[in-house]
Amino acid sequence: MDYVVSILPQMFLGWLVTMQIFAVTLLSLPLGVILGIARLSKFKPLAWFMECYVWIFRGTPLLLQLLFWYFGLMAVGVRIERETAVYMAFILNYAAYLAEIFRSGIQSIDRGQYEAADVLGLSRRQTMTQIILPQVFKRVLPPIGNEVINLVKDTALVYIIAISELSRVARIRAVTDDTLVPFAIAAVFYLLMTAIVQRFFKWVEARLDYYH
Amino acid sequence: MYVLQANDIYKSFGQLKVLKGVSLEVKKGEVIAIIGPSGSGKSTLLRCLNRLETIDRGTITITGEYMVKSEKDGRAVYSSEKDITRLRRKMGMVFQNFNLFPHKSVLENLMIAPMLVNQVSADQAEETARNLLDKVGLAQKANNYPFELSGGQQQRVAIARALAMNPDIMCFDEPTSALDPELTGEVLRVMRDLALEHMTMIVVTHEIGFAREVANRVIFMDEGLIVEQGTASEVLLNPQQERTQSFLSTVLMAR
Ligand SMILES: Nc1ncnc2c1ncn2[C@@H]1O[C@H](COP(=O)(O)OP(=O)(O)OP(=O)(O)O)[C@@H](O)[C@H]1O
Ligand SMILES: [Mg+2]
């Protein structure tokens, strides 16, 4: 028990780093909405570009993308902060997944909704923001929840470029102190985080349950 | 005065010619019923009139202003987007599947367009909305959501929603086709009331009884053309064209 208490402060610092990566990567949510809409653009080059984007960022491992943004750029003489590389990799990768979710969500809305808004005189922007997207958000909530839970766990990948987030701190302590206890503590941290995320999405779903 | 004039409208989807030279003039206060077999182009005609579809050839004017005009070579050229938007606001549209906004309450469904499009204040929009709900007999459903209403009630809300924009002409595309037979009456009653108030209306319908009672003019369409038109009794009771006769006999036989 004393041991647990003794390493808790260090684990907690690691957890803060994990939380920071998690929080910043949530920026991929609004980005995903925009990219999802762009993917459906009538302007073909844009739609095509988005298709390539999604293909590349969903089609390669996040780990590899992380290495690219850090070591890859370094190799061609571009030095960026380790944290910047992490944010680039995570935001662009998650935005690709989320863009696909939003795209299919937008496409699942009945054409009649667009037509009703159109004949009432709503502009395209008003139709999107007032009529289509609110219904899309409700529909995509479960898959988005899954992605956010994946994100909690994916933050552990950044150990590869030696950032001391929760799992890396645990690994280092486990090796130096020759015990598995730090791993158990890290697991509890992750479980708590995913439980909170799950709770949050349940709560939002319940709030949006006022219509079918 | 003509609320709407459509002249020599042509419309194809790819190779499929759907409208092959349709002309239609609607005077203020007129109620026009369009009947005809499935696939004859009735919905397409309505959708062309309010530019849910664009036409290939022909002319459409709304209250005397061009929405689309034919060039010398016959090609249809639309007016500026700004003019079209203004003209389209004069037309209300009611769909077969209601197309209410499911995430908005009944009241909000009626308020959203006046507020967003006409910049009406919320108070003003709500007052208009409540009056219209009263008129279609749904005042007590103002705070319900569409999924809580029957099909007939939803369609009446959709009619009120279109009326909230204070249109010069209302288009209905088979407004009762998606309804159980016992629910069509309440919708037709609302439409009949509108006709009595001299609302200008174009109604695509399979309800021959409604056409006979309410329409000033009945148009029979087949294969992308107006085959026959006239007063309800002329077209429905004493059709001159063989195609009209055979259509009516199958429709009337079916009931
Ligand atoms: N968007 C479209 N793309 C391709 N073909 C279409 C489209 N809309 C309609 N059509 C075709 O045009 C023809 C006329 O369709 P329309 O819906 O206007 O008929 P309708 O008279 O309204 O029939 P119904 O009584 O069944 O509603 C049909 O053959 C239909 O398949
Ligand atoms: Mg039709």
Coordinates of C-alpha atoms and ligand atoms in Angstrom, one line a residue:
Chain A
M1 CA 0.0 0.0 0.0
D2 CA 2.8 2.4 0.9
Y3 CA 4.3 1.6 -2.5
V4 CA 1.1 2.5 -4.3
V5 CA 0.9 5.8 -2.5
S6 CA 4.6 6.5 -3.2
I7 CA 4.2 6.2 -6.9
L8 CA 0.8 7.8 -7.2
P9 CA 2.1 11.3 -7.7
Q10 CA 4.2 10.2 -10.6
M11 CA 1.4 8.2 -12.1
F12 CA -0.8 11.2 -11.7
L13 CA 1.6 13.4 -13.7
G14 CA 1.6 10.8 -16.4
W15 CA -2.2 10.8 -16.3
L16 CA -2.2 14.6 -16.8
V17 CA -0.1 14.1 -20.0
T18 CA -2.5 11.5 -21.2
M19 CA -5.5 13.8 -20.5
Q20 CA -3.8 16.6 -22.4
I21 CA -3.4 14.5 -25.5
F22 CA -6.9 13.3 -25.1
A23 CA -8.4 16.8 -24.7
V24 CA -6.5 18.4 -27.6
T25 CA -7.4 15.5 -29.9
L26 CA -11.1 16.3 -29.3
L27 CA -10.5 19.1 -31.7
S28 CA -10.8 16.4 -34.3
L29 CA -14.6 16.4 -33.6
P30 CA -15.4 19.8 -35.2
L31 CA -12.7 19.1 -37.8
G32 CA -14.4 15.8 -38.6
V33 CA -17.7 17.6 -39.1
I34 CA -16.2 20.0 -41.6
L35 CA -14.2 17.3 -43.4
G36 CA -17.3 15.0 -43.5
I37 CA -19.2 17.8 -45.2
A38 CA -16.3 18.5 -47.6
R39 CA -16.3 14.9 -48.5
L40 CA -19.8 15.3 -49.9
S41 CA -19.0 18.5 -51.7
K42 CA -20.4 19.0 -55.2
F43 CA -17.0 20.5 -56.0
K44 CA -15.4 17.2 -57.3
P45 CA -11.7 18.0 -56.6
L46 CA -12.5 18.7 -52.9
A47 CA -14.6 15.6 -52.5
W48 CA -11.8 13.6 -54.2
F49 CA -9.1 15.2 -52.1
M50 CA -11.1 14.2 -49.0
E51 CA -11.4 10.7 -50.2
C52 CA -7.7 10.4 -50.5
Y53 CA -7.2 12.0 -47.1
V54 CA -9.5 9.5 -45.4
W55 CA -7.9 6.6 -47.3
I56 CA -4.4 7.6 -46.2
F57 CA -5.1 8.4 -42.6
R58 CA -7.5 5.5 -41.9
G59 CA -5.4 3.1 -44.0
T60 CA -2.2 3.3 -42.1
P61 CA -1.5 2.6 -38.4
L62 CA -1.6 5.6 -36.1
L63 CA 1.7 4.4 -34.7
L64 CA 3.3 4.9 -38.1
Q65 CA 1.8 8.3 -38.5
L66 CA 3.2 9.3 -35.2
L67 CA 6.6 8.2 -36.2
F68 CA 6.2 10.0 -39.5
W69 CA 5.3 13.4 -37.9
Y70 CA 8.2 13.2 -35.5
F71 CA 11.1 11.2 -37.0
G72 CA 10.0 11.5 -40.6
L73 CA 9.9 15.3 -40.6
M74 CA 13.1 15.4 -38.6
A75 CA 14.8 13.3 -41.3
V76 CA 13.9 15.8 -44.0
G77 CA 15.2 18.6 -41.7
V78 CA 11.9 19.8 -40.2
R79 CA 12.1 19.9 -36.5
I80 CA 8.9 20.1 -34.6
E81 CA 8.1 19.7 -30.9
R82 CA 7.3 16.3 -29.8
E83 CA 3.9 17.4 -28.5
T84 CA 3.2 19.1 -31.9
A85 CA 3.9 15.8 -33.6
V86 CA 1.6 14.0 -31.3
Y87 CA -1.2 16.5 -31.8
M88 CA -0.8 16.4 -35.6
A89 CA -0.8 12.7 -35.7
F90 CA -3.8 12.2 -33.4
I91 CA -6.0 15.1 -34.7
L92 CA -5.5 14.2 -38.4
N93 CA -6.0 10.5 -37.8
Y94 CA -9.1 10.9 -35.7
A95 CA -10.5 13.5 -37.9
A96 CA -10.4 11.0 -40.8
Y97 CA -12.4 8.4 -38.8
L98 CA -14.8 11.0 -37.6
A99 CA -15.2 12.5 -41.1
E100 CA -16.3 9.1 -42.3
I101 CA -18.8 8.7 -39.5
F102 CA -20.3 12.2 -40.1
R103 CA -20.3 11.6 -43.9
S104 CA -22.4 8.5 -43.5
G105 CA -24.6 10.2 -40.9
I106 CA -25.3 13.1 -43.2
Q107 CA -26.1 10.6 -46.1
S108 CA -28.5 8.7 -43.9
I109 CA -30.8 11.7 -43.5
D110 CA -33.8 11.5 -45.8
R111 CA -33.7 13.6 -48.9
G112 CA -37.2 14.9 -48.0
Q113 CA -35.6 16.9 -45.1
Y114 CA -33.5 18.8 -47.6
E115 CA -36.4 19.4 -49.9
A116 CA -38.7 20.6 -47.1
A117 CA -36.1 23.1 -46.0
D118 CA -35.5 24.1 -49.6
V119 CA -39.1 24.8 -50.4
L120 CA -39.4 26.8 -47.2
G121 CA -36.6 29.0 -48.4
L122 CA -33.8 28.0 -46.0
S123 CA -30.3 28.6 -47.4
R124 CA -27.9 25.6 -47.7
R125 CA -26.1 26.7 -44.6
Q126 CA -29.3 27.1 -42.6
T127 CA -30.4 23.7 -43.8
M128 CA -27.1 22.1 -42.7
T129 CA -26.9 23.8 -39.3
Q130 CA -30.5 23.9 -38.3
I131 CA -32.0 20.8 -39.9
I132 CA -29.5 18.2 -41.0
L133 CA -26.6 18.3 -38.5
P134 CA -28.7 18.2 -35.3
Q135 CA -30.3 15.0 -36.6
V136 CA -26.9 13.7 -37.7
F137 CA -25.4 14.2 -34.2
K138 CA -28.1 12.1 -32.6
R139 CA -27.5 9.3 -35.1
V140 CA -23.7 9.3 -34.9
L141 CA -23.5 9.5 -31.1
P142 CA -22.9 5.7 -30.6
P143 CA -20.1 5.4 -33.1
I144 CA -18.5 8.7 -31.9
G145 CA -18.6 7.3 -28.4
N146 CA -16.7 4.3 -29.6
E147 CA -14.0 6.5 -31.2
V148 CA -13.6 8.6 -28.1
I149 CA -13.1 5.5 -26.0
N150 CA -10.5 4.2 -28.5
L151 CA -8.8 7.6 -28.2
V152 CA -8.5 7.1 -24.4
K153 CA -6.5 3.9 -25.0
D154 CA -4.7 5.1 -28.2
T155 CA -3.0 7.9 -26.2
A156 CA -0.7 5.1 -24.9
L157 CA 0.9 4.9 -28.3
V158 CA 2.9 8.1 -27.8
Y159 CA 5.4 6.2 -25.6
I160 CA 7.1 5.4 -29.0
I161 CA 8.4 9.0 -29.1
A162 CA 9.3 8.9 -25.5
I163 CA 6.5 11.0 -24.1
S164 CA 5.9 10.2 -20.5
E165 CA 2.2 9.6 -20.4
L166 CA 0.4 7.2 -18.1
S167 CA 1.4 3.9 -19.6
R168 CA 5.0 4.9 -20.1
V169 CA 5.3 6.0 -16.5
A170 CA 3.9 2.7 -15.4
R171 CA 6.3 0.7 -17.6
I172 CA 9.3 2.6 -16.3
R173 CA 8.3 2.2 -12.7
A174 CA 7.5 -1.5 -13.3
V175 CA 11.0 -2.1 -14.8
T176 CA 13.0 -0.2 -12.2
D177 CA 11.0 -1.4 -9.2
D178 CA 10.6 -4.9 -10.6
T179 CA 6.8 -5.1 -9.9
L180 CA 3.6 -5.3 -11.9
V181 CA 1.7 -3.0 -9.5
P182 CA 2.2 0.2 -11.6
F183 CA 0.5 -1.6 -14.5
A184 CA -2.5 -2.4 -12.3
I185 CA -2.7 1.2 -11.2
A186 CA -2.5 2.4 -14.8
A187 CA -5.3 0.0 -15.8
V188 CA -7.5 1.5 -13.0
F189 CA -6.8 5.0 -14.4
Y190 CA -7.8 3.9 -17.9
L191 CA -10.9 2.1 -16.7
L192 CA -12.0 5.2 -14.8
M193 CA -11.5 7.4 -17.9
T194 CA -13.4 5.1 -20.2
A195 CA -16.2 4.8 -17.6
I196 CA -16.5 8.6 -17.5
V197 CA -16.6 8.8 -21.3
Q198 CA -19.2 6.1 -21.5
R199 CA -21.3 7.8 -18.8
F200 CA -21.0 11.1 -20.6
F201 CA -22.3 9.7 -23.9
K202 CA -25.1 7.9 -22.2
W203 CA -26.1 11.2 -20.7
V204 CA -26.0 13.0 -24.0
E205 CA -28.0 10.2 -25.7
A206 CA -30.6 10.5 -23.0
R207 CA -30.8 14.2 -23.5
L208 CA -31.4 13.7 -27.2
D209 CA -34.0 11.1 -26.6
Y210 CA -36.9 13.6 -26.8
Y211 CA -37.6 12.7 -30.4
H212 CA -37.3 9.7 -32.7
Chain B
M1 CA -54.2 37.7 -62.8
Y2 CA -52.1 34.6 -63.2
V3 CA -50.3 33.4 -60.1
L4 CA -48.4 30.9 -62.1
Q5 CA -47.8 30.4 -65.8
A6 CA -45.9 27.4 -67.1
N7 CA -45.4 27.2 -70.8
D8 CA -44.2 24.2 -72.9
I9 CA -42.2 22.5 -70.1
Y10 CA -39.8 19.8 -71.1
K11 CA -38.0 17.6 -68.6
S12 CA -35.9 14.5 -69.1
F13 CA -34.0 12.3 -66.6
G14 CA -31.2 11.1 -68.8
Q15 CA -32.9 9.3 -71.7
L16 CA -36.3 9.2 -70.0
K17 CA -38.5 12.0 -71.3
V18 CA -40.9 12.7 -68.4
L19 CA -42.5 16.1 -69.4
K20 CA -43.0 16.6 -73.1
G21 CA -44.4 20.1 -73.5
V22 CA -46.7 20.8 -70.6
S23 CA -48.4 24.2 -70.3
L24 CA -50.4 25.3 -67.3
E25 CA -51.9 28.6 -66.2
V26 CA -53.2 29.2 -62.7
K27 CA -55.4 32.1 -61.8
K28 CA -55.6 33.6 -58.4
G29 CA -58.0 31.6 -56.2
E30 CA -58.1 28.7 -58.6
V31 CA -58.0 25.1 -57.3
I32 CA -56.5 22.7 -59.8
A33 CA -56.5 19.0 -59.4
I34 CA -54.0 17.0 -61.4
I35 CA -54.8 13.3 -61.9
G36 CA -53.2 10.6 -64.0
P37 CA -51.6 7.2 -63.8
S38 CA -48.5 6.4 -61.9
G39 CA -45.3 7.6 -63.8
S40 CA -47.2 10.1 -65.9
G41 CA -45.1 13.0 -64.6
K42 CA -47.4 14.6 -62.1
S43 CA -44.9 14.9 -59.3
T44 CA -42.2 15.9 -61.7
L45 CA -44.4 18.7 -62.9
L46 CA -44.9 20.1 -59.4
R47 CA -41.3 19.7 -58.6
C48 CA -40.3 21.6 -61.7
L49 CA -42.7 24.4 -60.8
N50 CA -40.9 25.2 -57.5
R51 CA -37.5 24.2 -58.9
L52 CA -36.9 21.1 -56.9
E53 CA -36.0 19.9 -60.4
T54 CA -34.7 22.1 -63.2
I55 CA -36.4 22.1 -66.5
D56 CA -34.8 21.6 -69.9
R57 CA -37.0 23.8 -72.0
G58 CA -39.9 26.1 -71.3
T59 CA -41.0 29.1 -69.4
I60 CA -42.2 29.5 -65.8
T61 CA -43.5 32.8 -64.4
I62 CA -44.7 33.4 -60.9
T63 CA -47.0 36.4 -60.3
G64 CA -45.9 37.7 -63.6
E65 CA -42.1 37.4 -63.0
Y66 CA -39.9 35.0 -64.9
M67 CA -38.3 32.2 -62.9
V68 CA -37.1 30.5 -66.0
K69 CA -37.3 31.6 -69.6
S70 CA -36.6 29.9 -72.9
E71 CA -33.8 31.2 -75.1
K72 CA -34.3 31.4 -78.9
D73 CA -32.7 27.9 -79.3
G74 CA -35.3 26.6 -76.8
R75 CA -32.9 26.0 -73.9
A76 CA -34.3 27.0 -70.5
V77 CA -32.3 29.8 -68.7
Y78 CA -33.0 30.5 -65.1
S79 CA -33.2 33.9 -63.5
S80 CA -30.6 35.0 -60.9
E81 CA -30.5 32.9 -57.8
K82 CA -31.7 35.9 -55.8
D83 CA -34.8 36.3 -57.9
I84 CA -35.5 32.6 -57.8
T85 CA -35.3 32.5 -54.1
R86 CA -37.7 35.4 -53.8
L87 CA -40.2 33.8 -56.2
R88 CA -40.0 30.4 -54.6
R89 CA -41.1 31.9 -51.3
K90 CA -44.4 32.6 -52.9
M91 CA -45.0 28.9 -53.3
G92 CA -45.8 26.5 -50.5
M93 CA -45.3 22.8 -50.9
V94 CA -46.8 19.8 -49.1
F95 CA -45.2 16.4 -49.7
Q96 CA -46.6 13.0 -49.6
N97 CA -44.4 12.0 -46.7
F98 CA -45.0 15.2 -44.7
N99 CA -41.2 15.8 -44.2
L100 CA -41.7 17.5 -40.9
F101 CA -38.5 18.2 -39.0
P102 CA -38.4 15.4 -36.4
H103 CA -36.1 17.2 -33.9
K104 CA -38.4 20.3 -33.8
S105 CA -41.6 20.6 -31.9
V106 CA -44.8 21.2 -33.9
L107 CA -44.6 24.9 -33.0
E108 CA -40.9 25.1 -34.0
N109 CA -41.7 23.4 -37.3
L110 CA -44.0 26.3 -38.1
M111 CA -41.7 29.0 -36.7
I112 CA -38.4 28.1 -38.2
A113 CA -38.8 29.3 -41.8
P114 CA -40.5 32.6 -41.0
M115 CA -37.8 33.4 -38.5
L116 CA -34.8 32.3 -40.5
V117 CA -36.0 33.3 -44.0
N118 CA -38.2 36.3 -43.3
Q119 CA -36.5 37.5 -40.2
V120 CA -39.8 37.6 -38.3
S121 CA -39.4 38.0 -34.6
A122 CA -39.9 34.9 -32.4
D123 CA -43.1 36.4 -30.8
Q124 CA -44.6 37.2 -34.1
A125 CA -43.7 33.8 -35.5
E126 CA -45.2 32.1 -32.6
E127 CA -48.4 34.0 -32.8
T128 CA -48.8 33.2 -36.5
A129 CA -47.9 29.6 -35.8
R130 CA -50.5 29.2 -33.0
N131 CA -53.2 30.8 -35.2
L132 CA -52.4 28.4 -38.0
L133 CA -52.4 25.4 -35.7
D134 CA -55.7 26.5 -34.5
K135 CA -56.9 26.6 -38.0
V136 CA -55.8 23.1 -38.8
G137 CA -57.3 21.9 -35.5
L138 CA -54.0 21.1 -33.7
A139 CA -53.7 23.9 -31.2
Q140 CA -53.3 21.5 -28.4
K141 CA -50.4 19.7 -30.1
A142 CA -48.1 22.8 -30.3
N143 CA -45.5 21.3 -28.0
N144 CA -45.6 17.8 -29.2
Y145 CA -43.0 16.3 -31.5
P146 CA -43.9 14.9 -35.0
F147 CA -43.4 11.3 -33.9
E148 CA -46.1 11.7 -31.3
L149 CA -48.7 12.6 -34.0
S150 CA -50.8 10.4 -36.3
G151 CA -50.1 10.7 -40.0
G152 CA -53.1 12.8 -40.6
Q153 CA -52.0 15.2 -37.8
Q154 CA -48.5 15.3 -39.2
Q155 CA -49.8 16.2 -42.7
R156 CA -52.0 19.0 -41.2
V157 CA -48.9 20.4 -39.4
A158 CA -47.0 20.2 -42.8
I159 CA -49.8 22.2 -44.4
A160 CA -49.7 24.8 -41.5
R161 CA -45.9 25.0 -41.9
A162 CA -46.2 25.9 -45.6
L163 CA -48.9 28.4 -44.8
A164 CA -46.7 30.1 -42.2
M165 CA -44.7 31.5 -45.1
N166 CA -47.9 33.1 -46.4
P167 CA -47.6 31.7 -49.9
D168 CA -49.5 32.9 -52.9
I169 CA -49.9 29.4 -54.1
M170 CA -49.9 26.0 -52.5
C171 CA -48.8 22.8 -54.2
F172 CA -49.8 19.4 -52.8
D173 CA -48.2 16.2 -54.1
E174 CA -50.6 13.4 -53.1
P175 CA -51.0 14.7 -49.6
T176 CA -53.2 11.8 -48.5
S177 CA -51.5 8.8 -50.2
A178 CA -49.3 7.9 -47.3
L179 CA -52.3 7.9 -44.9
D180 CA -54.6 5.2 -43.6
P181 CA -58.0 5.7 -45.3
E182 CA -59.6 6.8 -42.0
L183 CA -57.1 9.6 -41.7
T184 CA -57.5 11.1 -45.2
G185 CA -60.7 12.9 -44.3
E186 CA -59.2 15.3 -41.7
V187 CA -56.5 16.4 -44.2
L188 CA -58.9 16.8 -47.1
R189 CA -61.1 18.9 -44.8
V190 CA -58.3 21.3 -44.1
M191 CA -57.6 21.6 -47.8
R192 CA -61.3 22.2 -48.5
D193 CA -61.3 25.0 -46.0
L194 CA -58.3 26.5 -47.7
A195 CA -60.1 26.4 -51.0
L196 CA -63.1 28.1 -49.5
E197 CA -60.8 30.9 -48.4
H198 CA -59.7 31.2 -52.1
M199 CA -56.2 29.9 -51.6
T200 CA -54.7 29.2 -55.0
M201 CA -53.9 25.5 -55.1
I202 CA -52.5 22.8 -57.3
V203 CA -53.3 19.4 -56.0
V204 CA -51.9 16.1 -57.4
T205 CA -54.3 13.6 -56.1
H206 CA -55.8 10.2 -56.4
E207 CA -58.9 11.3 -54.5
I208 CA -61.4 11.7 -57.3
G209 CA -64.1 12.7 -54.8
F210 CA -62.0 15.6 -53.6
A211 CA -61.2 16.7 -57.1
R212 CA -64.9 16.6 -58.0
E213 CA -66.0 18.6 -55.0
V214 CA -63.2 21.1 -54.6
A215 CA -61.4 21.7 -57.9
N216 CA -62.3 24.4 -60.3
R217 CA -60.4 22.6 -62.9
V218 CA -59.2 19.1 -63.3
I219 CA -56.2 18.1 -65.4
F220 CA -55.6 14.6 -66.6
M221 CA -52.0 13.8 -67.4
D222 CA -50.6 10.8 -69.1
E223 CA -47.1 10.0 -70.4
G224 CA -45.7 13.5 -69.8
L225 CA -48.6 15.4 -71.5
I226 CA -51.8 17.0 -70.4
V227 CA -54.3 14.9 -72.2
E228 CA -57.5 16.6 -71.1
Q229 CA -58.6 19.4 -68.9
G230 CA -61.8 21.2 -67.9
T231 CA -64.2 21.6 -65.1
A232 CA -64.5 18.7 -62.7
S233 CA -67.8 17.5 -64.2
E234 CA -66.4 17.8 -67.7
V235 CA -63.3 15.7 -67.1
L236 CA -64.6 13.4 -64.4
L237 CA -68.1 12.7 -65.5
N238 CA -67.9 13.2 -69.2
P239 CA -64.4 12.6 -70.3
Q240 CA -63.7 13.0 -74.0
Q241 CA -60.4 11.2 -74.4
E242 CA -60.3 7.5 -74.4
R243 CA -57.2 7.5 -72.1
T244 CA -59.1 9.6 -69.5
Q245 CA -62.0 7.2 -69.7
S246 CA -60.0 4.1 -69.2
F247 CA -58.0 5.7 -66.3
L248 CA -61.1 6.8 -64.5
S249 CA -62.8 3.5 -64.9
T250 CA -59.8 1.7 -63.3
V251 CA -59.6 4.2 -60.5
L252 CA -63.3 4.1 -59.8
M253 CA -63.4 0.4 -60.1
A254 CA -60.7 0.0 -57.5
R255 CA -62.8 1.6 -54.8
Ligands
LIG1 N1 -35.1 11.9 -59.9 C1 -35.4 11.1 -60.9 N2 -34.5 10.4 -61.6 C2 -34.9 9.6 -62.6 N3 -36.1 9.3 -63.0 C3 -37.1 9.9 -62.3 C4 -36.8 10.8 -61.2 N4 -38.0 11.3 -60.8 C5 -38.9 10.7 -61.5 N5 -38.4 9.9 -62.4 C6 -39.2 9.1 -63.4 O1 -40.0 10.0 -64.1 C7 -41.3 9.4 -64.3 C8 -42.4 10.2 -63.8 O2 -42.3 10.2 -62.4 P1 -43.3 11.1 -61.5 O3 -42.9 10.8 -60.1 O4 -43.4 12.5 -62.0 O5 -44.7 10.3 -61.8 P2 -46.1 10.5 -61.0 O6 -47.1 10.9 -62.1 O7 -45.9 11.5 -59.9 O8 -46.4 9.1 -60.5 P3 -47.1 8.6 -59.1 O9 -48.5 8.7 -59.3 O10 -46.6 7.2 -59.0 O11 -46.5 9.5 -58.1 C9 -41.2 8.0 -63.7 O12 -40.9 7.1 -64.7 C10 -40.1 8.1 -62.7 O13 -39.5 6.8 -62.6
MG2 MG -46.0 11.3 -57.8

